[in-house]
CSV table of C-alpha atoms in Angstrom, one decimal:
chain,number,residue,atom,x,y,z
W,1,SER,CA,177.6,-111.2,166.2
W,2,CYS,CA,176.9,-109.8,162.8
W,3,LYS,CA,179.0,-112.4,161.0
W,4,SER,CA,177.6,-114.5,158.1
W,5,MET,CA,175.0,-112.0,157.1
W,6,SER,CA,174.0,-110.6,153.7
W,7,PRO,CA,175.9,-107.3,153.7
W,8,ILE,CA,174.0,-104.0,153.1
W,9,ASP,CA,174.9,-100.4,153.7
W,10,VAL,CA,171.9,-98.1,154.3
W,11,THR,CA,171.7,-95.3,156.9
W,12,PHE,CA,168.6,-94.0,158.6
W,13,GLY,CA,168.5,-90.5,159.9
W,14,GLY,CA,172.2,-90.0,159.6
W,15,ALA,CA,172.5,-92.0,162.8
W,16,ILE,CA,171.8,-95.7,162.4
W,17,LYS,CA,173.2,-97.8,159.7
W,18,LEU,CA,172.0,-101.3,158.6
W,19,ILE,CA,175.1,-103.3,157.8
W,20,GLY,CA,173.7,-106.8,157.5
W,21,TYR,CA,170.7,-109.0,157.7
W,22,ARG,CA,169.6,-112.7,157.4
W,23,VAL,CA,166.5,-114.7,157.5
W,24,VAL,CA,166.6,-117.6,159.9
W,25,GLN,CA,164.1,-120.3,159.0
W,26,SER,CA,162.1,-122.2,161.6
W,27,VAL,CA,163.8,-125.4,162.6
W,28,ALA,CA,161.1,-126.8,164.9
W,29,ILE,CA,157.4,-126.5,165.6
W,30,GLY,CA,156.8,-123.5,167.8
W,31,ASP,CA,160.1,-122.0,166.9
W,32,PRO,CA,159.3,-119.1,164.6
W,33,ALA,CA,161.3,-118.0,161.6
W,34,ARG,CA,162.9,-114.7,162.2
W,35,ILE,CA,164.8,-111.9,160.5
W,36,VAL,CA,168.0,-110.8,162.2
W,37,LEU,CA,169.1,-107.2,161.5
W,38,CYS,CA,172.6,-105.9,162.2
W,39,TRP,CA,172.6,-102.2,163.0
W,40,GLN,CA,175.6,-100.0,163.6
W,41,SER,CA,175.3,-96.8,165.6
W,42,ILE,CA,176.8,-93.8,163.8
W,43,LYS,CA,175.9,-91.0,166.2
W,44,PRO,CA,173.9,-90.8,169.4
W,45,VAL,CA,170.1,-90.8,169.1
W,46,PRO,CA,168.2,-89.1,171.9
W,47,VAL,CA,164.9,-90.9,171.1
W,48,ASP,CA,164.0,-94.6,171.5
W,49,TYR,CA,162.9,-95.6,168.0
W,50,THR,CA,160.8,-98.6,167.3
W,51,VAL,CA,161.8,-100.9,164.4
W,52,PHE,CA,159.1,-102.0,162.0
W,53,VAL,CA,159.4,-105.1,160.0
W,54,HIS,CA,156.7,-105.4,157.3
W,55,VAL,CA,156.5,-108.8,155.6
W,56,ILE,CA,154.5,-109.6,152.4
W,57,ASP,CA,153.9,-113.3,151.6
W,58,ILE,CA,153.4,-114.8,148.2
W,59,ARG,CA,149.6,-114.5,148.6
W,60,GLY,CA,150.0,-110.8,149.2
W,61,ASP,CA,149.1,-111.0,152.8
W,62,ALA,CA,150.9,-108.5,155.1
W,63,PHE,CA,152.3,-109.1,158.5
W,64,THR,CA,154.0,-106.6,160.9
W,65,SER,CA,156.5,-107.1,163.6
W,66,ASP,CA,157.2,-103.9,165.5
W,67,ALA,CA,159.5,-103.8,168.5
W,68,GLN,CA,162.3,-101.8,170.0
W,69,PRO,CA,165.7,-103.4,169.3
W,70,ARG,CA,166.4,-106.7,171.0
W,71,GLY,CA,162.8,-106.9,172.1
W,72,GLY,CA,163.0,-103.6,173.9
W,73,THR,CA,166.1,-104.5,176.0
W,74,TYR,CA,168.5,-102.3,174.1
W,75,PRO,CA,166.7,-99.0,173.1
W,76,THR,CA,168.3,-96.8,170.5
W,77,SER,CA,168.9,-94.0,173.0
W,78,VAL,CA,171.6,-96.0,174.8
W,79,TRP,CA,173.5,-97.0,171.7
W,80,LEU,CA,177.1,-95.7,171.6
W,81,PRO,CA,178.7,-94.7,168.3
W,82,GLY,CA,180.5,-97.7,166.8
W,83,ASP,CA,178.2,-100.2,168.5
W,84,GLU,CA,177.0,-103.1,166.4
W,85,ILE,CA,173.6,-104.4,167.5
W,86,GLU,CA,172.2,-107.7,166.4
W,87,ASP,CA,168.4,-107.4,166.5
W,88,GLY,CA,166.1,-110.4,165.9
W,89,HIS,CA,162.4,-110.1,164.9
W,90,PRO,CA,160.1,-113.1,164.8
W,91,LEU,CA,158.2,-113.7,161.6
W,92,PRO,CA,154.7,-115.3,161.6
W,93,ALA,CA,154.9,-119.1,161.3
W,94,VAL,CA,152.2,-119.1,158.7
W,95,ILE,CA,154.5,-117.4,156.2
W,96,ASP,CA,157.4,-119.8,156.7
W,97,LEU,CA,159.4,-120.1,153.4
W,98,VAL,CA,156.9,-118.0,151.4
W,99,VAL,CA,158.2,-114.5,152.2
W,100,LYS,CA,157.9,-112.4,149.1
W,101,HIS,CA,159.5,-109.3,150.5
W,102,VAL,CA,160.4,-107.5,153.7
W,103,THR,CA,160.5,-103.8,154.4
W,104,ILE,CA,162.0,-102.2,157.5
W,105,GLY,CA,162.5,-98.9,159.1
W,106,PHE,CA,162.2,-96.8,162.3
W,107,TYR,CA,159.5,-94.7,163.8
W,108,ARG,CA,158.8,-92.8,167.0
W,109,LEU,CA,156.1,-94.5,169.1
W,110,ASP,CA,154.9,-91.2,170.5
W,111,THR,CA,154.5,-89.3,167.2
W,112,GLY,CA,154.6,-91.9,164.5
W,113,GLU,CA,157.4,-89.9,162.8
W,114,ARG,CA,159.7,-92.1,160.8
W,115,LEU,CA,163.4,-91.8,160.1
W,116,THR,CA,164.3,-91.2,156.5
W,117,ILE,CA,166.9,-93.1,154.6
W,118,ASP,CA,169.9,-90.9,153.9
W,119,GLY,CA,170.0,-89.3,150.5
W,120,THR,CA,166.3,-90.1,149.9
W,121,ASN,CA,162.8,-89.1,151.1
W,122,GLU,CA,162.1,-92.8,151.7
W,123,THR,CA,161.2,-94.2,155.1
W,124,GLU,CA,161.0,-97.9,154.2
W,125,LEU,CA,163.9,-100.0,153.1
W,126,ARG,CA,162.9,-103.0,151.0
W,127,LEU,CA,165.4,-105.7,151.7
W,128,PRO,CA,166.8,-107.6,148.6
W,129,ASN,CA,165.6,-111.1,148.4
W,130,GLU,CA,168.3,-113.4,149.7
W,131,PRO,CA,169.8,-115.8,147.1
């Protein structure tokens, strides 16, 4: 469920709204930290979009975790308006606890075309650092 997340309200392409997120720290060796995103479907999307998660650590090194929602098991084309989708993305273990910032967004795998954030020309949302 999307409970106990940092609330946020940003819509991509008039169709997919990010309503919450949280960073889950690693609790055991081999258990990667991850970022959990909570999407809400606003209107049907005919395309299966890939979510990108770009992470910058405090050394300035960049890491990318790209995947369709829920590891490809729940593509955006089957979402129904009103659905809330909890979507976890693993973060590289080497950056545990030293994440500087995270940017996310959507793109089409076949064309590379990105969804824009409503009201802007931006295609990348930089998440606020959690308290």
